[in-house]
Amino acid sequence: MKKIAIGIDIGGTNTVIGAVDQDGNVMVNRSMDTPKHDDFEKYINDLSGEVKELIKSVKLLNEDITILGIGVGAPNGNYYNGTIEYAPNLSFKGVVHVVDALKKNFPDSYAIALTNDANAAAIGEMVYGGAKGMKNFVMYTLGTGVGSGVVVNGDLVYGHDGFAGECGHTMLIPGGRLCGCGARGHLEAYCSAPGMKRTAFELLALYNAEDSLLANRSFNELTSKMIYEAAVKGDKIAIEVFEKTGEYLGQGLADTVHHLAPEAIFLFGGPTAAGDFIFKPAYESMNRHLLPIFKDKIKLLPSKLKLGDAAIVGASALVWKEIEK
Amino acid sequence: MKKIAIGIDIGGTNTVIGAVDQDGNVMVNRSMDTPKHDDFEKYINDLSGEVKELIKSVKLLNEDITILGIGVGAPNGNYYNGTIEYAPNLSFKGVVHVVDALKKNFPDSYAIALTNDANAAAIGEMVYGGAKGMKNFVMYTLGTGVGSGVVVNGDLVYGHDGFAGECGHTMLIPGGRLCGCGARGHLEAYCSAPGMKRTAFELLALYNAEDSLLANRSFNELTSKMIYEAAVKGDKIAIEVFEKTGEYLGQGLADTVHHLAPEAIFLFGGPTAAGDFIFKPAYESMNRHLLPIFKDKIKLLPSKLKLGDAAIVGASALVWKEIEK
């Protein structure tokens, strides 16, 4: 008998659903448009229909299958209440009770649970990825924003209200860059993909770098991928963008270590594809910012989750953790 | 039958020992000079002798008493190993195995455990103080340095290596004041008692404040208590010292909230005796630095442990937590 967990990733544009086995392989997946269902009741019913179709198609592959449950990753997802609360980029507003609604439609599931996307990635790393067997680690997800998930004594830290792990909004440079949340100087404004672009534009301005490969792109054109490609070609500005991003990130990671003394910090997301360009300066900076008792002891590791399906794989991992309890 | 836990606080100058009941009352205490015993073996034997004397005198008060165990608070105390590791201000150097040594001398104890002083204070708050019943909170201890203890899901967070909770060494102002640890800009350099004195001297210089009550004290004379007394008398510089210290502290506390989403943060130590002078600006600053999802939700509370005996009371609390396990 093969055991399967369903992972659902609710995003502003698409909702992606996958059937994931115990090794973290996505057996089948489906996708639906999120904003077309702005009535939450209709959204959940359509989503449940998609999940039922998914289960049908998995059972075509292998009849001897048990579906253990459903894990959901969503922005502003609250684990304790099973709710999404005031997510700025989703079409349904206010507080919506996702887990309760799914439980009505799937009364036979052993476990249905929800958390935010970065927490789901951390659980995914613990269940299927590089954090297997680790009891204390932290996951940083670098993308449009910077998310994080904190694991202590083998359990994800949700905090008092379910919203722990917002390390992207810790203070990096008081009075510094405007952050998407409206405050200034947060880590996210420096270490996200758009943060890297902002660093590139600062450096172009600083050095008047007309000969940089990045000098012919508008602010709205430039991506972190282009910065990586330029760095590979030896572009000095691009290389310095990574060095500065690593320096910024390492300062923030050291603060996380000083709170939690984890065994390792994992980095996930587009900018981490640059490998040593980002990992080397980030590790060097983290280590330099640490108290002597922590120096050379904390690992900085790339996530082992595949970028493409990490969101549903992470969400599905919630199910295995729930069943463990 | 009355149950008693022994608390030992190992400090650079004195080692204090107390017998503490389940309500956190110190029934008897004793003290010995720490550096007079620089051979660790001699120190532990003398300390064990003191503990035995203490137990005798408790039993004189009440024959029907059970001694449950011994909890130790010490700088650089490592819970996992029961060791003190490279404590800069203690006379015994390197790594010393305190718990192992005490177990030899007290083989009948149910529990013997050790942690650092700030962690002990956090456990004390949870067992006897204002954090009773709280599952997620953080303790900041403001004194010569700034320590912290983190509680998640009802357990103290020790991290991978036993050294979690060094929030005093998170970055507050990159490139800022020199910290005792040798780095620059750490919270401890701004929010400890000496940090307040440094702020006072900056403000005296900034305003050329010859008429301030603080203007006739040398750098080595001025204490945080004097600043408090001047603030009570309406001294503008002293009041601004508290405002700035609260502003600094609130920024750091917000970073802690963004990591851990605690129900409350407790403040302990000399500078907190100033009450609203410090709590009001610290709360206002913390709240202003928080993401909207956390605003107005996190309590900032004074520790309920008595300043004088908090160290032994906190250390003794370790025993009740161990027995709970």
XYZ file of C-alpha atoms in Angstrom:
650
model
C 0.000 0.000 0.000
C 1.329 3.389 -0.999
C 0.606 6.400 1.228
C -0.019 9.790 -0.351
C -0.440 13.323 0.972
C -2.152 16.069 -0.988
C -0.399 19.444 -1.095
C -2.205 22.638 -2.047
C -0.391 25.902 -2.691
C -2.700 28.904 -2.767
C -1.141 31.792 -4.646
C -2.459 35.118 -5.853
C -2.543 33.938 -9.480
C -2.799 30.151 -9.338
C -3.753 27.455 -6.892
C -1.619 24.366 -7.506
C -2.506 20.912 -6.200
C -0.294 17.847 -6.098
C -0.301 14.254 -4.864
C 3.015 13.635 -3.077
C 4.489 10.326 -1.938
C 6.564 9.726 1.204
C 9.779 10.521 -0.638
C 8.524 13.928 -1.752
C 7.842 12.966 -5.365
C 4.915 14.711 -7.025
C 2.938 11.926 -8.710
C 0.266 14.107 -10.352
C -0.604 17.756 -10.153
C -3.309 20.151 -11.278
C -3.739 23.893 -11.290
C -6.625 26.336 -11.153
C -6.994 30.071 -11.440
C -7.300 31.647 -7.952
C -8.977 35.039 -8.597
C -11.761 33.634 -10.827
C -13.501 32.382 -7.672
C -13.679 35.493 -5.557
C -16.581 34.131 -3.577
C -14.744 31.984 -1.019
C -17.483 29.346 -0.884
C -17.335 28.868 -4.649
C -13.524 28.802 -4.499
C -13.484 26.012 -1.912
C -16.067 23.966 -3.776
C -14.191 24.279 -7.071
C -10.925 23.499 -5.256
C -12.487 20.422 -3.649
C -13.651 19.306 -7.098
C -10.079 19.638 -8.356
C -8.754 17.638 -5.404
C -11.284 14.875 -6.119
C -10.183 14.775 -9.780
C -6.564 14.613 -8.616
C -7.309 11.691 -6.299
C -9.067 9.889 -9.170
C -6.058 10.277 -11.431
C -3.643 9.076 -8.715
C -5.767 5.987 -8.205
C -5.551 5.297 -11.943
C -1.759 5.100 -11.513
C -1.904 2.835 -8.498
C -5.093 1.355 -7.059
C -3.534 0.360 -3.780
C -3.224 3.888 -2.472
C -4.270 5.610 0.772
C -4.773 9.360 0.838
C -3.677 10.464 4.305
C -4.717 14.080 4.234
C -4.385 17.551 2.809
C -1.774 20.199 3.612
C -2.258 23.780 2.512
C 0.335 26.518 2.108
C -0.996 30.058 1.745
C 0.149 33.640 2.344
C -0.862 34.796 5.860
C -1.901 31.229 6.632
C -2.627 30.684 10.330
C -1.940 27.134 11.487
C -3.863 27.400 14.765
C -7.111 28.579 13.189
C -6.757 26.920 9.784
C -7.451 30.318 8.300
C -6.014 32.755 5.784
C -6.092 36.180 7.430
C -6.033 39.445 5.475
C -3.727 38.225 2.710
C -2.960 41.328 0.640
C -2.572 39.503 -2.700
C -5.537 37.119 -2.560
C -8.955 37.826 -4.017
C -10.882 36.673 -0.926
C -10.610 39.315 1.778
C -10.660 39.229 5.567
C -10.474 35.905 7.400
C -11.422 32.725 5.515
C -11.706 29.325 7.212
C -9.941 27.040 4.750
C -9.386 23.989 6.991
C -12.976 23.920 8.309
C -14.332 24.143 4.762
C -12.052 21.364 3.495
C -12.933 19.141 6.468
C -16.619 19.361 5.456
C -15.767 18.257 1.925
C -13.234 15.572 2.959
C -14.614 14.104 6.194
C -12.524 10.910 5.862
C -9.104 12.631 5.823
C -6.820 11.776 8.738
C -5.299 15.251 8.716
C -6.064 18.591 7.119
C -3.812 21.504 8.079
C -2.678 24.874 6.775
C 0.259 27.190 7.298
C 2.040 29.943 5.417
C 4.269 29.128 2.445
C 7.632 29.645 4.170
C 6.595 27.471 7.116
C 5.447 24.830 4.639
C 8.853 24.980 2.936
C 10.566 24.458 6.316
C 8.397 21.428 7.057
C 9.073 20.150 3.536
C 12.817 20.421 4.169
C 12.389 18.495 7.430
C 10.204 15.740 5.994
C 11.736 15.231 2.538
C 14.832 17.430 2.222
C 18.175 18.358 3.720
C 16.860 18.861 7.260
C 15.844 15.213 7.774
C 16.859 14.301 11.313
C 17.607 17.898 12.311
C 15.802 19.170 15.400
C 16.772 22.846 15.254
C 17.037 24.726 11.985
C 15.689 27.777 10.177
C 14.554 28.157 6.568
C 14.826 31.469 4.717
C 12.899 31.697 1.435
C 14.229 34.369 -0.913
C 11.848 35.456 -3.682
C 9.612 38.441 -4.314
C 9.693 38.743 -0.541
C 11.702 36.996 2.160
C 9.872 34.438 4.277
C 11.108 32.154 7.029
C 10.192 29.080 8.999
C 11.703 28.239 12.387
C 12.041 24.689 13.723
C 12.834 24.088 17.411
C 13.051 20.643 19.002
C 11.696 19.094 15.792
C 8.537 21.212 15.661
C 7.710 24.246 13.604
C 7.430 27.375 15.764
C 4.038 28.999 15.241
C 4.247 31.303 18.267
C 1.367 32.543 20.338
C -0.864 33.562 17.445
C 0.292 31.308 14.593
C 2.378 33.951 12.795
C 5.945 33.299 13.998
C 8.778 33.307 11.451
C 8.605 36.735 9.836
C 12.383 37.151 9.705
C 12.125 39.040 6.403
C 10.810 41.950 8.436
C 13.598 42.140 10.993
C 15.549 45.407 10.947
C 18.718 45.353 8.881
C 19.521 49.049 8.353
C 17.581 51.455 10.614
C 16.109 54.203 8.436
C 17.121 52.307 5.289
C 15.198 51.186 2.202
C 11.412 51.246 2.067
C 10.066 47.724 2.554
C 6.925 46.327 0.925
C 5.262 46.362 4.378
C 5.622 50.137 4.579
C 8.434 50.186 7.158
C 12.063 51.041 6.443
C 15.273 49.051 6.526
C 13.899 45.497 6.710
C 15.950 42.538 5.513
C 13.399 41.838 2.770
C 14.179 45.193 1.125
C 17.802 44.056 0.684
C 17.813 40.272 0.303
C 14.734 39.501 -1.815
C 15.039 39.298 -5.628
C 13.792 42.903 -5.988
C 16.211 43.866 -3.175
C 19.081 42.592 -5.333
C 17.846 44.724 -8.211
C 17.794 47.761 -5.922
C 21.377 47.022 -4.898
C 22.342 46.778 -8.582
C 20.845 50.193 -9.286
C 22.601 51.720 -6.286
C 25.926 50.325 -7.506
C 25.377 51.456 -11.105
C 24.743 54.941 -9.728
C 27.675 54.802 -7.290
C 30.274 53.786 -9.891
C 28.629 55.461 -12.921
C 29.127 51.988 -14.427
C 28.216 52.590 -18.075
C 30.144 49.501 -19.197
C 28.293 47.070 -16.913
C 26.160 44.400 -18.576
C 23.345 45.652 -16.321
C 23.554 49.235 -17.604
C 21.144 48.756 -20.500
C 18.189 47.481 -18.490
C 15.419 49.590 -17.021
C 14.456 49.247 -13.370
C 11.344 47.351 -14.398
C 13.252 45.055 -16.775
C 16.117 43.950 -14.545
C 15.713 40.609 -12.740
C 17.870 38.726 -10.240
C 18.383 36.077 -12.944
C 19.940 38.692 -15.258
C 22.231 39.757 -12.416
C 23.297 36.135 -11.985
C 23.966 35.711 -15.726
C 26.041 38.888 -15.744
C 27.995 37.705 -12.690
C 28.809 34.427 -14.452
C 30.231 36.522 -17.324
C 32.449 38.362 -14.849
C 30.497 41.618 -14.653
C 31.938 43.513 -11.698
C 28.707 45.248 -10.722
C 26.771 41.968 -10.802
C 29.414 40.229 -8.704
C 29.337 43.072 -6.196
C 25.538 42.812 -6.021
C 25.930 39.239 -4.795
C 28.680 40.214 -2.382
C 26.565 42.983 -0.889
C 23.447 40.811 -0.776
C 25.441 38.127 1.018
C 26.831 40.713 3.436
C 23.307 41.973 4.212
C 21.848 38.496 4.523
C 24.661 37.268 6.776
C 24.009 40.104 9.221
C 20.366 39.050 9.479
C 21.183 35.339 9.716
C 23.523 36.064 12.638
C 20.634 37.714 14.500
C 18.607 34.557 13.900
C 21.455 32.417 15.248
C 21.710 34.645 18.330
C 18.030 34.014 19.011
C 17.874 30.305 18.269
C 21.291 28.633 17.929
C 20.139 26.374 15.092
C 22.196 23.534 13.643
C 21.754 24.962 10.143
C 20.077 27.682 8.145
C 18.654 26.683 4.756
C 18.226 29.111 1.891
C 15.510 28.517 -0.687
C 14.334 30.390 -3.780
C 15.408 31.893 -7.106
C 18.452 33.890 -5.941
C 19.982 30.772 -4.332
C 20.415 29.242 -7.805
C 23.496 31.490 -7.995
C 25.281 29.061 -5.644
C 28.634 30.279 -4.341
C 27.980 33.789 -5.664
C 25.485 34.197 -2.821
C 26.376 31.415 -0.346
C 30.052 32.352 0.057
C 29.575 36.007 1.034
C 26.475 35.169 3.086
C 28.321 32.505 5.089
C 31.378 34.699 5.536
C 29.228 37.596 6.742
C 27.093 35.443 9.063
C 30.168 33.892 10.620
C 31.854 37.278 11.084
C 28.742 38.632 12.826
C 28.488 35.720 15.270
C 29.592 35.592 18.898
C 32.735 33.457 19.364
C 30.669 30.587 20.888
C 28.834 30.193 17.535
C 31.639 30.812 15.041
C 32.313 28.031 12.484
C 29.498 25.941 14.003
C 26.389 26.963 12.025
C 25.842 25.436 8.585
C 24.423 27.519 5.736
C 22.876 25.116 3.226
C 20.881 25.234 -0.011
C 17.402 23.779 0.254
C 17.048 20.322 -1.305
C 13.469 21.015 -2.378
C 13.019 21.447 -6.125
C 12.152 25.074 -6.898
C 9.298 24.155 -9.246
C 7.230 22.002 -6.929
C 8.522 23.013 -3.508
C 5.292 24.839 -2.671
C 3.022 21.796 -3.027
C 5.670 19.430 -1.670
C 6.082 21.669 1.383
C 2.326 21.904 1.883
C 1.960 18.117 1.625
C 4.672 17.674 4.278
C 2.300 19.217 6.834
C 0.237 16.032 6.581
C 3.094 13.733 7.632
C 3.954 16.028 10.541
C 0.304 16.051 11.688
C 0.098 12.267 11.584
C 3.347 11.991 13.584
C 1.735 13.844 16.491
C 5.532 17.207 53.254
C 7.160 20.304 51.822
C 9.126 20.083 48.589
C 12.247 22.187 48.127
C 14.587 22.922 45.229
C 18.105 24.215 45.698
C 19.164 27.112 43.473
C 22.811 28.013 42.923
C 23.897 31.196 41.190
C 27.542 31.181 40.182
C 28.845 34.701 39.657
C 32.307 36.126 39.137
C 32.454 37.511 42.686
C 30.062 35.381 44.739
C 28.310 32.054 44.519
C 24.892 32.287 46.172
C 22.884 29.261 47.254
C 19.251 29.162 48.313
C 16.537 26.708 49.312
C 13.376 27.629 47.404
C 9.847 26.353 47.944
C 7.216 25.711 45.266
C 5.957 29.293 45.452
C 9.400 30.747 44.793
C 10.112 31.810 48.372
C 13.732 31.623 49.473
C 13.662 29.846 52.847
C 17.393 30.047 53.621
C 20.412 31.159 51.678
C 24.185 31.165 51.942
C 26.990 32.736 49.986
C 30.614 31.926 49.246
C 33.438 33.699 47.506
C 33.871 32.346 43.944
C 37.498 33.250 43.009
C 39.009 31.938 46.293
C 38.601 28.387 44.909
C 40.318 28.640 41.561
C 40.937 24.910 41.444
C 37.588 23.685 40.132
C 37.697 20.463 42.164
C 38.184 22.422 45.377
C 35.454 24.855 44.344
C 32.906 22.078 43.817
C 33.802 20.364 47.084
C 33.500 23.609 49.044
C 30.248 24.398 47.223
C 28.890 20.941 48.034
C 29.789 21.520 51.676
C 27.831 24.795 51.590
C 24.844 23.026 50.024
C 24.909 20.379 52.755
C 24.991 23.101 55.426
C 22.072 24.788 53.693
C 20.059 21.563 53.665
C 20.780 21.086 57.372
C 19.503 24.545 58.201
C 16.333 24.054 56.103
C 15.626 20.828 57.946
C 15.924 22.694 61.235
C 13.052 24.901 60.050
C 10.891 22.003 58.924
C 11.764 18.343 59.422
C 9.222 17.085 56.929
C 11.044 18.309 53.850
C 12.131 16.670 50.604
C 14.997 18.146 48.599
C 14.115 17.496 44.956
C 17.269 18.623 43.278
C 19.725 21.354 42.419
C 19.471 23.954 39.673
C 22.489 26.026 38.693
C 22.620 29.335 36.834
C 26.010 30.392 35.512
C 27.489 32.597 32.782
C 28.101 30.559 29.595
C 26.222 27.667 31.195
C 25.458 24.851 28.751
C 22.304 22.939 29.610
C 23.022 19.957 27.344
C 26.474 19.244 28.767
C 25.955 20.550 32.300
C 29.091 22.589 31.770
C 30.346 26.140 32.071
C 32.291 26.865 28.896
C 34.926 29.598 28.638
C 33.177 32.066 30.939
C 35.253 35.244 30.688
C 34.563 36.458 34.261
C 35.017 33.216 36.216
C 38.214 32.074 37.851
C 38.045 28.516 36.498
C 38.949 28.521 32.810
C 38.000 26.336 29.844
C 35.175 23.799 30.169
C 34.165 22.635 33.654
C 31.656 19.834 34.263
C 29.507 21.236 37.030
C 26.524 18.862 36.799
C 28.651 15.703 36.689
C 30.619 16.866 39.723
C 27.478 17.725 41.707
C 25.874 14.380 40.799
C 28.836 12.605 42.405
C 28.372 14.578 45.613
C 24.552 14.375 45.630
C 23.751 10.941 44.197
C 20.226 10.923 45.679
C 18.980 14.074 43.915
C 16.090 13.590 41.502
C 17.358 16.323 39.206
C 20.533 18.351 38.835
C 20.668 20.768 35.904
C 22.476 23.920 34.787
C 21.845 26.744 32.360
C 22.919 30.332 31.897
C 21.562 33.050 34.157
C 19.142 34.614 31.654
C 17.665 31.219 30.781
C 17.306 30.507 34.488
C 15.456 33.817 34.905
C 13.068 32.844 32.071
C 12.357 29.494 33.702
C 11.896 31.250 37.036
C 9.314 33.551 35.442
C 7.502 30.514 34.014
C 7.534 28.472 37.229
C 6.976 31.159 39.877
C 6.381 34.504 38.149
C 4.305 36.389 35.612
C 4.682 33.814 32.834
C 2.802 31.046 34.701
C 0.614 29.329 32.133
C 2.271 31.052 29.161
C 3.597 28.767 26.458
C 5.447 31.311 24.304
C 7.340 34.207 25.809
C 10.779 35.794 25.906
C 12.724 37.199 28.855
C 15.227 40.040 28.441
C 17.533 40.655 31.401
C 19.005 44.159 31.479
C 22.058 44.596 33.678
C 25.794 44.899 33.116
C 25.008 43.048 29.896
C 21.762 42.053 28.205
C 20.778 38.389 28.378
C 17.699 36.601 27.134
C 15.764 33.380 27.483
C 13.313 32.108 24.873
C 10.352 29.851 25.672
C 8.485 28.060 22.866
C 5.623 25.648 23.449
C 6.303 25.723 27.196
C 9.956 24.725 26.912
C 13.093 26.782 27.094
C 14.862 26.948 23.718
C 18.444 25.740 24.092
C 19.088 25.370 20.361
C 21.420 22.875 18.752
C 24.381 23.486 21.060
C 22.774 24.726 24.276
C 23.546 28.423 23.727
C 20.327 29.851 22.252
C 18.994 33.161 23.543
C 21.827 35.616 23.010
C 19.520 38.443 21.941
C 21.781 41.002 23.609
C 24.157 40.420 20.700
C 21.718 41.012 17.861
C 22.578 43.943 15.614
C 20.863 47.179 16.503
C 22.932 49.836 14.690
C 25.361 48.478 12.048
C 28.755 50.024 12.653
C 27.558 51.514 15.947
C 28.912 51.350 19.494
C 31.601 48.898 20.501
C 30.050 45.980 22.398
C 31.692 44.062 25.242
C 31.996 41.080 22.887
C 34.263 43.063 20.549
C 31.695 43.574 17.774
C 29.940 46.836 16.965
C 26.322 47.969 17.200
C 24.846 45.215 19.367
C 21.724 45.793 21.435
C 23.702 45.233 24.641
C 25.836 48.304 23.898
C 22.663 50.453 23.990
C 20.197 48.794 26.373
C 22.335 47.504 29.260
C 22.933 49.695 32.322
C 26.328 50.823 30.923
C 24.598 51.386 27.558
C 22.286 53.878 29.262
C 25.295 55.674 30.696
C 26.815 55.877 27.223
C 23.571 57.377 25.908
C 23.664 59.925 28.759
C 27.192 60.970 27.808
C 26.250 61.265 24.137
C 23.321 63.509 25.056
C 25.365 65.660 27.434
C 27.823 66.194 24.577
C 25.066 66.762 21.999
C 23.238 69.443 23.985
C 26.268 70.808 25.881
C 23.949 70.294 28.868
C 25.905 71.972 31.685
C 22.741 72.391 33.787
C 21.812 68.688 33.759
C 21.916 66.835 37.075
C 24.145 64.323 35.302
C 26.751 66.911 34.280
C 28.813 66.645 37.467
C 29.497 62.920 37.294
C 32.475 61.284 35.649
C 32.013 58.454 33.182
C 33.151 55.986 35.809
C 30.865 57.452 38.484
C 27.566 57.621 36.614
C 25.150 54.697 37.102
C 21.757 53.871 35.611
C 20.288 54.391 39.097
C 21.540 57.988 39.115
C 19.973 58.522 35.708
C 16.672 57.225 37.084
C 16.852 59.511 40.118
C 17.557 62.486 37.874
C 14.651 61.553 35.604
C 12.308 61.461 38.608
C 13.450 65.005 39.410
C 12.532 66.057 35.867
C 16.044 66.238 34.402
C 15.594 66.528 30.635
C 18.757 64.639 29.711
C 17.914 61.773 32.054
C 14.373 61.546 30.683
C 15.709 61.514 27.125
C 18.136 58.716 28.086
C 15.133 56.562 28.985
C 13.288 57.592 25.837
C 16.244 56.680 23.642
C 16.918 53.445 25.524
C 13.265 52.479 25.054
C 13.452 53.366 21.369
C 16.563 51.179 20.936
C 15.144 48.321 22.966
C 11.799 48.376 21.145
C 13.556 47.974 17.810
C 15.312 44.859 19.082
C 12.188 43.473 20.736
C 10.319 43.799 17.426
C 12.964 41.625 15.756
C 12.402 39.044 18.470
C 8.643 39.175 17.864
C 9.196 38.743 14.117
C 11.164 35.585 14.842
C 8.962 34.052 17.514
C 5.543 35.735 17.849
C 5.534 35.396 21.656
C 2.539 36.190 23.854
C 4.674 38.512 25.958
C 8.174 39.822 26.480
C 9.331 40.247 30.081
C 11.968 42.725 31.144
C 14.098 42.032 34.191
C 16.952 43.843 35.913
C 18.055 47.129 37.462
C 17.002 49.532 34.681
C 13.431 48.141 34.745
C 12.969 49.598 38.247
C 12.397 52.888 36.384
C 8.937 51.609 35.420
C 7.098 53.745 32.872
C 10.256 55.760 32.157
C 11.543 52.702 30.291
C 8.432 50.575 29.634
C 6.418 53.301 27.868
C 8.973 54.233 25.199
C 10.046 50.597 24.789
C 6.472 49.425 24.197
C 5.712 52.326 21.885
C 8.862 51.629 19.857
C 8.315 47.856 19.734
C 4.744 48.319 18.580
C 5.731 50.862 15.921
C 8.380 48.487 14.560
C 5.984 45.522 14.291
C 4.228 44.214 11.190
C 0.492 45.021 11.213
C -0.403 41.389 12.100
C 1.454 41.794 15.436
C 0.551 45.373 16.382
C -1.159 45.861 19.785
C -0.993 42.107 20.432
C 2.339 41.598 22.208
C 2.540 42.367 25.933
C 5.644 44.004 27.413
C 5.717 43.162 31.118
C 7.984 43.661 34.123
C 9.357 40.444 35.582
C 7.655 39.372 38.805
C 10.879 37.900 40.176
C 12.406 39.871 43.030
C 15.647 41.504 41.872
C 17.602 40.428 44.959
C 16.991 36.706 44.831
C 15.948 36.186 41.200
C 19.209 34.441 40.330
C 18.842 31.626 42.874
C 15.073 31.489 42.427
C 15.529 31.179 38.644
C 18.190 28.501 39.062
C 15.963 26.534 41.445
C 13.116 26.668 38.893
C 15.183 24.422 36.615
C 14.549 21.600 39.092
C 10.741 21.806 38.804
C 10.982 21.909 34.991
C 13.252 18.850 34.989
C 10.888 16.888 37.209
C 7.932 17.823 34.959
C 9.621 16.057 32.028
